[in-house]
Amino acid sequence: MSSKRLIIALDFKNFDEMSKFVARLDPNSCVLKVGLQLFISEGNKVLDFLSSKGFDIFLDLKLHDIPNTVGKAIEEIAQFNVLMTTIHLQGGMEMIAAANQAKGRIKILGVTLLTSLDEGDTQMLYSNNFDNQFNNLINVAEKSEVDGIVCSSKELNLLSSSNLIKVVPGIRNQDLSDDQKRVMSSKEAYKNGANYIVVGRPITQSKNIDEAIREYS
Ligand code: C5P
């Protein structure tokens, strides 16, 4: 596993915007996250470009489908130089087994409950409260031997004994008054067991990118 612990989310519209930003980064200081927007707009060439510049890549497509489809999709992802990729734990044991079988050297991270869901959603969807449903998904993660999970900073304290790699978005060192609600500072998140934190706008929109990277590393 790499020693870098800061993942920068490349939430850009297109290749031009992304590559201008990436030109200012050092591959030794961060991992880069490619999400749905950039992957749908520009496709595989983003992965080849970042890899040619020496960056470790986190491909965050949050796959959730029947086992055969997810296995085949992971097989394709495994052709690229990607460090980590995501699937939904809610896809179940068989789907996760198919992903594990196809992953090659790639680390598979299971998404627990999206931070956009709350108690009302878990009651409606699963007739279960949020914490119980979260714990059910952690059981799935542990039994299925995924490499790690994506969870909010709020759930880190429920995971202190787990050996799963913990990847944590929703990090803010200053109040940006944006759409992130359940936030934590980078220092607290690392202290509470995050192996990686995911940071987007506080770095991509910073006036001093180098200083912001130092602050969140
Ligand atoms: O700009 P910001 O720091 O909010 O970006 C966080 C990144 O982490 C975004 O790419 C977002 O999609 C992702 N993310 C998140 N919350 C989750 C899962 C992923 O904010 N639960």
mmCIF file of C-alpha atoms and ligand atoms in Angstrom:
data_model
loop_
_atom_site.group_PDB
_atom_site.id
_atom_site.type_symbol
_atom_site.label_atom_id
_atom_site.label_comp_id
_atom_site.label_asym_id
_atom_site.label_seq_id
_atom_site.Cartn_x
_atom_site.Cartn_y
_atom_site.Cartn_z
ATOM 1 C CA MET A 1 0.000 0.000 0.000
ATOM 2 C CA SER A 2 1.235 3.468 -0.789
ATOM 3 C CA SER A 3 2.357 5.770 2.039
ATOM 4 C CA LYS A 4 0.354 8.729 0.733
ATOM 5 C CA ARG A 5 -2.861 9.354 2.634
ATOM 6 C CA LEU A 6 -4.411 12.334 0.843
ATOM 7 C CA ILE A 7 -6.764 11.599 -2.074
ATOM 8 C CA ILE A 8 -7.698 14.635 -4.184
ATOM 9 C CA ALA A 9 -11.079 14.367 -5.954
ATOM 10 C CA LEU A 10 -10.729 15.453 -9.605
ATOM 11 C CA ASP A 11 -14.312 16.673 -9.908
ATOM 12 C CA PHE A 12 -13.768 18.496 -13.192
ATOM 13 C CA LYS A 13 -16.005 18.752 -16.229
ATOM 14 C CA ASN A 14 -13.490 17.840 -18.883
ATOM 15 C CA PHE A 15 -9.932 16.836 -19.715
ATOM 16 C CA ASP A 16 -8.662 20.414 -20.173
ATOM 17 C CA GLU A 17 -9.757 21.614 -16.746
ATOM 18 C CA MET A 18 -8.474 18.434 -15.133
ATOM 19 C CA SER A 19 -5.065 18.454 -16.837
ATOM 20 C CA LYS A 20 -4.436 22.145 -16.010
ATOM 21 C CA PHE A 21 -5.022 21.361 -12.346
ATOM 22 C CA VAL A 22 -3.011 18.132 -12.374
ATOM 23 C CA ALA A 23 0.000 19.956 -13.886
ATOM 24 C CA ARG A 24 0.382 21.680 -10.517
ATOM 25 C CA LEU A 25 0.494 18.450 -8.482
ATOM 26 C CA ASP A 26 3.303 16.131 -7.384
ATOM 27 C CA PRO A 27 2.569 12.372 -7.705
ATOM 28 C CA ASN A 28 4.522 11.814 -4.487
ATOM 29 C CA SER A 29 2.139 13.930 -2.424
ATOM 30 C CA CYS A 30 -1.316 12.593 -3.297
ATOM 31 C CA VAL A 31 -3.515 9.934 -4.889
ATOM 32 C CA LEU A 32 -6.055 11.208 -7.476
ATOM 33 C CA LYS A 33 -9.736 10.247 -7.530
ATOM 34 C CA VAL A 34 -11.562 9.970 -10.851
ATOM 35 C CA GLY A 35 -15.335 9.922 -10.409
ATOM 36 C CA LEU A 36 -18.361 9.388 -12.608
ATOM 37 C CA GLN A 37 -18.528 12.866 -14.170
ATOM 38 C CA LEU A 38 -14.985 12.952 -15.507
ATOM 39 C CA PHE A 39 -14.996 9.264 -16.443
ATOM 40 C CA ILE A 40 -18.262 9.573 -18.378
ATOM 41 C CA SER A 41 -17.173 12.754 -20.144
ATOM 42 C CA GLU A 42 -13.611 11.690 -21.023
ATOM 43 C CA GLY A 43 -13.317 7.922 -20.456
ATOM 44 C CA ASN A 44 -10.201 5.807 -20.234
ATOM 45 C CA LYS A 45 -7.838 8.426 -21.565
ATOM 46 C CA VAL A 46 -7.976 10.124 -18.160
ATOM 47 C CA LEU A 47 -6.604 6.944 -16.551
ATOM 48 C CA ASP A 48 -3.815 6.593 -19.113
ATOM 49 C CA PHE A 49 -2.916 10.286 -18.756
ATOM 50 C CA LEU A 50 -2.710 10.212 -14.944
ATOM 51 C CA SER A 51 -0.805 6.964 -14.984
ATOM 52 C CA SER A 52 1.722 8.363 -17.515
ATOM 53 C CA LYS A 53 2.324 11.275 -15.121
ATOM 54 C CA GLY A 54 3.096 8.823 -12.299
ATOM 55 C CA PHE A 55 -0.052 9.269 -10.204
ATOM 56 C CA ASP A 56 -1.786 6.550 -8.199
ATOM 57 C CA ILE A 57 -5.449 6.425 -9.231
ATOM 58 C CA PHE A 58 -8.615 5.850 -7.235
ATOM 59 C CA LEU A 59 -11.386 5.091 -9.760
ATOM 60 C CA ASP A 60 -14.643 5.811 -7.949
ATOM 61 C CA LEU A 61 -17.525 4.428 -10.045
ATOM 62 C CA LYS A 62 -19.467 2.761 -7.178
ATOM 63 C CA LEU A 63 -20.469 -0.354 -9.119
ATOM 64 C CA HIS A 64 -23.721 -2.112 -8.157
ATOM 65 C CA ASP A 65 -25.144 -4.772 -10.497
ATOM 66 C CA ILE A 66 -25.464 -8.549 -10.833
ATOM 67 C CA PRO A 67 -22.277 -10.500 -10.007
ATOM 68 C CA ASN A 68 -21.437 -11.344 -13.624
ATOM 69 C CA THR A 69 -21.692 -7.715 -14.763
ATOM 70 C CA VAL A 70 -19.642 -6.356 -11.867
ATOM 71 C CA GLY A 71 -17.010 -9.090 -12.274
ATOM 72 C CA LYS A 72 -16.635 -8.257 -15.973
ATOM 73 C CA ALA A 73 -16.460 -4.518 -15.264
ATOM 74 C CA ILE A 74 -13.729 -5.045 -12.653
ATOM 75 C CA GLU A 75 -11.867 -7.245 -15.128
ATOM 76 C CA GLU A 76 -11.800 -4.243 -17.504
ATOM 77 C CA ILE A 77 -10.717 -1.835 -14.760
ATOM 78 C CA ALA A 78 -7.902 -4.256 -13.877
ATOM 79 C CA GLN A 79 -6.407 -3.613 -17.343
ATOM 80 C CA PHE A 80 -5.548 -0.088 -16.208
ATOM 81 C CA ASN A 81 -2.996 1.114 -13.728
ATOM 82 C CA VAL A 82 -5.528 1.767 -10.966
ATOM 83 C CA LEU A 83 -4.745 1.495 -7.237
ATOM 84 C CA MET A 84 -8.291 1.318 -5.821
ATOM 85 C CA THR A 85 -11.867 1.176 -7.073
ATOM 86 C CA THR A 86 -15.342 1.133 -5.484
ATOM 87 C CA ILE A 87 -18.367 -1.159 -5.404
ATOM 88 C CA HIS A 88 -21.531 -0.936 -3.284
ATOM 89 C CA LEU A 89 -21.550 -3.391 -0.364
ATOM 90 C CA GLN A 90 -25.317 -3.543 -0.854
ATOM 91 C CA GLY A 91 -24.667 -5.589 -3.996
ATOM 92 C CA GLY A 92 -24.231 -8.574 -1.659
ATOM 93 C CA MET A 93 -21.728 -11.361 -1.043
ATOM 94 C CA GLU A 94 -21.908 -12.946 -4.477
ATOM 95 C CA MET A 95 -21.363 -9.661 -6.273
ATOM 96 C CA ILE A 96 -18.397 -8.856 -4.029
ATOM 97 C CA ALA A 97 -16.921 -12.326 -4.593
ATOM 98 C CA ALA A 98 -17.104 -11.737 -8.364
ATOM 99 C CA ALA A 99 -15.298 -8.399 -7.906
ATOM 100 C CA ASN A 100 -12.628 -9.981 -5.689
ATOM 101 C CA GLN A 101 -12.021 -12.705 -8.214
ATOM 102 C CA ALA A 102 -11.519 -10.265 -11.090
ATOM 103 C CA LYS A 103 -9.553 -7.555 -9.305
ATOM 104 C CA GLY A 104 -5.944 -8.575 -9.980
ATOM 105 C CA ARG A 105 -3.709 -6.104 -8.098
ATOM 106 C CA ILE A 106 -6.459 -3.528 -7.548
ATOM 107 C CA LYS A 107 -7.828 -2.836 -4.070
ATOM 108 C CA ILE A 108 -11.611 -3.112 -3.838
ATOM 109 C CA LEU A 109 -13.362 -0.653 -1.537
ATOM 110 C CA GLY A 110 -16.966 -1.212 -0.458
ATOM 111 C CA VAL A 111 -19.239 1.806 -0.156
ATOM 112 C CA THR A 112 -21.281 1.568 3.054
ATOM 113 C CA LEU A 113 -24.246 3.936 3.376
ATOM 114 C CA LEU A 114 -23.991 7.037 1.211
ATOM 115 C CA THR A 115 -23.724 10.204 3.275
ATOM 116 C CA SER A 116 -26.823 11.484 1.484
ATOM 117 C CA LEU A 117 -28.913 8.811 3.290
ATOM 118 C CA ASP A 118 -30.273 9.322 6.787
ATOM 119 C CA GLU A 119 -32.329 7.476 9.385
ATOM 120 C CA GLY A 120 -35.566 8.076 7.422
ATOM 121 C CA ASP A 121 -34.039 6.475 4.329
ATOM 122 C CA THR A 122 -32.752 3.354 6.110
ATOM 123 C CA GLN A 123 -36.168 2.889 7.760
ATOM 124 C CA MET A 124 -37.936 3.220 4.416
ATOM 125 C CA LEU A 125 -35.472 1.090 2.455
ATOM 126 C CA TYR A 126 -34.573 -1.619 4.983
ATOM 127 C CA SER A 127 -36.936 -1.215 7.983
ATOM 128 C CA ASN A 128 -33.775 -0.741 10.010
ATOM 129 C CA ASN A 129 -32.101 2.114 11.841
ATOM 130 C CA PHE A 130 -29.007 3.749 10.385
ATOM 131 C CA ASP A 131 -26.410 2.325 12.787
ATOM 132 C CA ASN A 132 -27.741 -1.246 12.537
ATOM 133 C CA GLN A 133 -27.805 -1.039 8.772
ATOM 134 C CA PHE A 134 -24.264 0.372 8.772
ATOM 135 C CA ASN A 135 -23.119 -2.514 11.020
ATOM 136 C CA ASN A 136 -24.789 -5.046 8.706
ATOM 137 C CA LEU A 137 -22.768 -3.638 5.829
ATOM 138 C CA ILE A 138 -19.543 -3.757 7.834
ATOM 139 C CA ASN A 139 -20.246 -7.456 8.505
ATOM 140 C CA VAL A 140 -20.643 -7.931 4.772
ATOM 141 C CA ALA A 141 -17.342 -6.075 4.182
ATOM 142 C CA GLU A 142 -15.496 -8.243 6.684
ATOM 143 C CA LYS A 143 -16.998 -11.580 5.635
ATOM 144 C CA SER A 144 -16.505 -10.892 1.949
ATOM 145 C CA GLU A 145 -12.889 -9.784 2.481
ATOM 146 C CA VAL A 146 -13.026 -6.562 0.535
ATOM 147 C CA ASP A 147 -9.834 -4.575 1.019
ATOM 148 C CA GLY A 148 -11.479 -1.537 2.515
ATOM 149 C CA ILE A 149 -14.508 0.682 2.834
ATOM 150 C CA VAL A 150 -15.626 4.226 2.140
ATOM 151 C CA CYS A 151 -17.436 5.760 5.100
ATOM 152 C CA SER A 152 -18.139 9.151 6.632
ATOM 153 C CA SER A 153 -15.956 10.506 9.413
ATOM 154 C CA LYS A 154 -18.881 10.053 11.825
ATOM 155 C CA GLU A 155 -18.701 6.271 11.484
ATOM 156 C CA LEU A 156 -14.953 5.961 12.114
ATOM 157 C CA ASN A 157 -15.479 5.397 15.833
ATOM 158 C CA LEU A 158 -17.592 2.295 15.066
ATOM 159 C CA LEU A 159 -14.630 0.797 13.227
ATOM 160 C CA SER A 160 -11.695 1.144 15.583
ATOM 161 C CA SER A 161 -11.000 -2.614 15.677
ATOM 162 C CA SER A 162 -11.368 -3.223 11.955
ATOM 163 C CA ASN A 163 -8.410 -3.956 9.685
ATOM 164 C CA LEU A 164 -10.253 -2.676 6.618
ATOM 165 C CA ILE A 165 -8.646 0.237 4.769
ATOM 166 C CA LYS A 166 -10.755 3.264 5.723
ATOM 167 C CA VAL A 167 -11.281 5.943 3.084
ATOM 168 C CA VAL A 168 -13.102 9.016 4.369
ATOM 169 C CA PRO A 169 -14.663 11.894 2.386
ATOM 170 C CA GLY A 170 -16.435 14.920 3.886
ATOM 171 C CA ILE A 171 -13.303 16.598 5.251
ATOM 172 C CA ARG A 172 -13.166 20.306 6.039
ATOM 173 C CA ASN A 173 -10.510 22.263 7.949
ATOM 174 C CA GLN A 174 -12.463 25.483 7.430
ATOM 175 C CA ASP A 175 -16.201 26.052 7.105
ATOM 176 C CA LEU A 176 -16.973 26.428 3.393
ATOM 177 C CA SER A 177 -20.762 26.466 3.967
ATOM 178 C CA ASP A 178 -21.263 24.004 1.115
ATOM 179 C CA ASP A 179 -23.219 20.750 0.705
ATOM 180 C CA GLN A 180 -21.014 18.601 3.002
ATOM 181 C CA LYS A 181 -22.838 18.191 6.299
ATOM 182 C CA ARG A 182 -21.200 15.504 8.428
ATOM 183 C CA VAL A 183 -17.681 16.921 8.265
ATOM 184 C CA MET A 184 -14.492 16.470 10.273
ATOM 185 C CA SER A 185 -11.050 18.098 10.055
ATOM 186 C CA SER A 186 -8.203 16.203 8.397
ATOM 187 C CA LYS A 187 -6.271 16.002 11.659
ATOM 188 C CA GLU A 188 -9.227 14.466 13.537
ATOM 189 C CA ALA A 189 -10.004 12.042 10.704
ATOM 190 C CA TYR A 190 -6.420 10.718 10.629
ATOM 191 C CA LYS A 191 -6.418 10.526 14.423
ATOM 192 C CA ASN A 192 -9.696 8.574 14.388
ATOM 193 C CA GLY A 193 -8.300 5.929 12.062
ATOM 194 C CA ALA A 194 -8.762 7.143 8.473
ATOM 195 C CA ASN A 195 -6.090 5.549 6.265
ATOM 196 C CA TYR A 196 -6.974 7.954 3.467
ATOM 197 C CA ILE A 197 -9.061 11.117 3.345
ATOM 198 C CA VAL A 198 -10.803 12.365 0.195
ATOM 199 C CA VAL A 199 -10.681 16.127 -0.352
ATOM 200 C CA GLY A 200 -12.106 17.988 -3.330
ATOM 201 C CA ARG A 201 -13.051 21.641 -3.317
ATOM 202 C CA PRO A 202 -10.905 22.803 -0.357
ATOM 203 C CA ILE A 203 -7.921 21.962 -2.587
ATOM 204 C CA THR A 204 -9.200 22.259 -6.174
ATOM 205 C CA GLN A 205 -10.634 25.721 -5.481
ATOM 206 C CA SER A 206 -7.889 26.937 -3.204
ATOM 207 C CA LYS A 207 -5.928 30.082 -4.068
ATOM 208 C CA ASN A 208 -2.798 28.353 -2.788
ATOM 209 C CA ILE A 209 -2.918 24.709 -3.847
ATOM 210 C CA ASP A 210 0.509 23.755 -2.427
ATOM 211 C CA GLU A 211 -0.357 25.134 0.970
ATOM 212 C CA ALA A 212 -3.781 23.410 0.947
ATOM 213 C CA ILE A 213 -2.139 20.078 0.091
ATOM 214 C CA ARG A 214 0.322 20.492 2.956
ATOM 215 C CA GLU A 215 -2.522 21.350 5.304
ATOM 216 C CA TYR A 216 -4.580 18.234 4.432
ATOM 217 C CA SER A 217 -1.665 15.753 4.156
HETATM 218 O O1 C5P B 1 -15.326 18.809 -2.694
HETATM 219 P P1 C5P B 1 -15.456 17.761 -1.625
HETATM 220 O O2 C5P B 1 -14.301 17.736 -0.654
HETATM 221 O O3 C5P B 1 -16.793 17.792 -0.951
HETATM 222 O O4 C5P B 1 -15.372 16.388 -2.453
HETATM 223 C C1 C5P B 1 -15.522 15.144 -1.845
HETATM 224 C C2 C5P B 1 -15.446 14.044 -2.853
HETATM 225 O O5 C5P B 1 -15.778 12.823 -2.192
HETATM 226 C C3 C5P B 1 -16.436 14.156 -4.022
HETATM 227 O O6 C5P B 1 -15.809 13.593 -5.175
HETATM 228 C C4 C5P B 1 -17.617 13.320 -3.591
HETATM 229 O O7 C5P B 1 -18.316 12.766 -4.665
HETATM 230 C C5 C5P B 1 -16.923 12.230 -2.785
HETATM 231 N N1 C5P B 1 -17.777 11.596 -1.796
HETATM 232 C C6 C5P B 1 -18.436 12.260 -0.774
HETATM 233 N N2 C5P B 1 -19.222 11.584 0.116
HETATM 234 C C7 C5P B 1 -19.361 10.284 0.015
HETATM 235 C C8 C5P B 1 -18.706 9.586 -1.000
HETATM 236 C C9 C5P B 1 -17.907 10.281 -1.887
HETATM 237 O O8 C5P B 1 -18.317 13.475 -0.653
HETATM 238 N N3 C5P B 1 -20.097 9.631 0.886
#
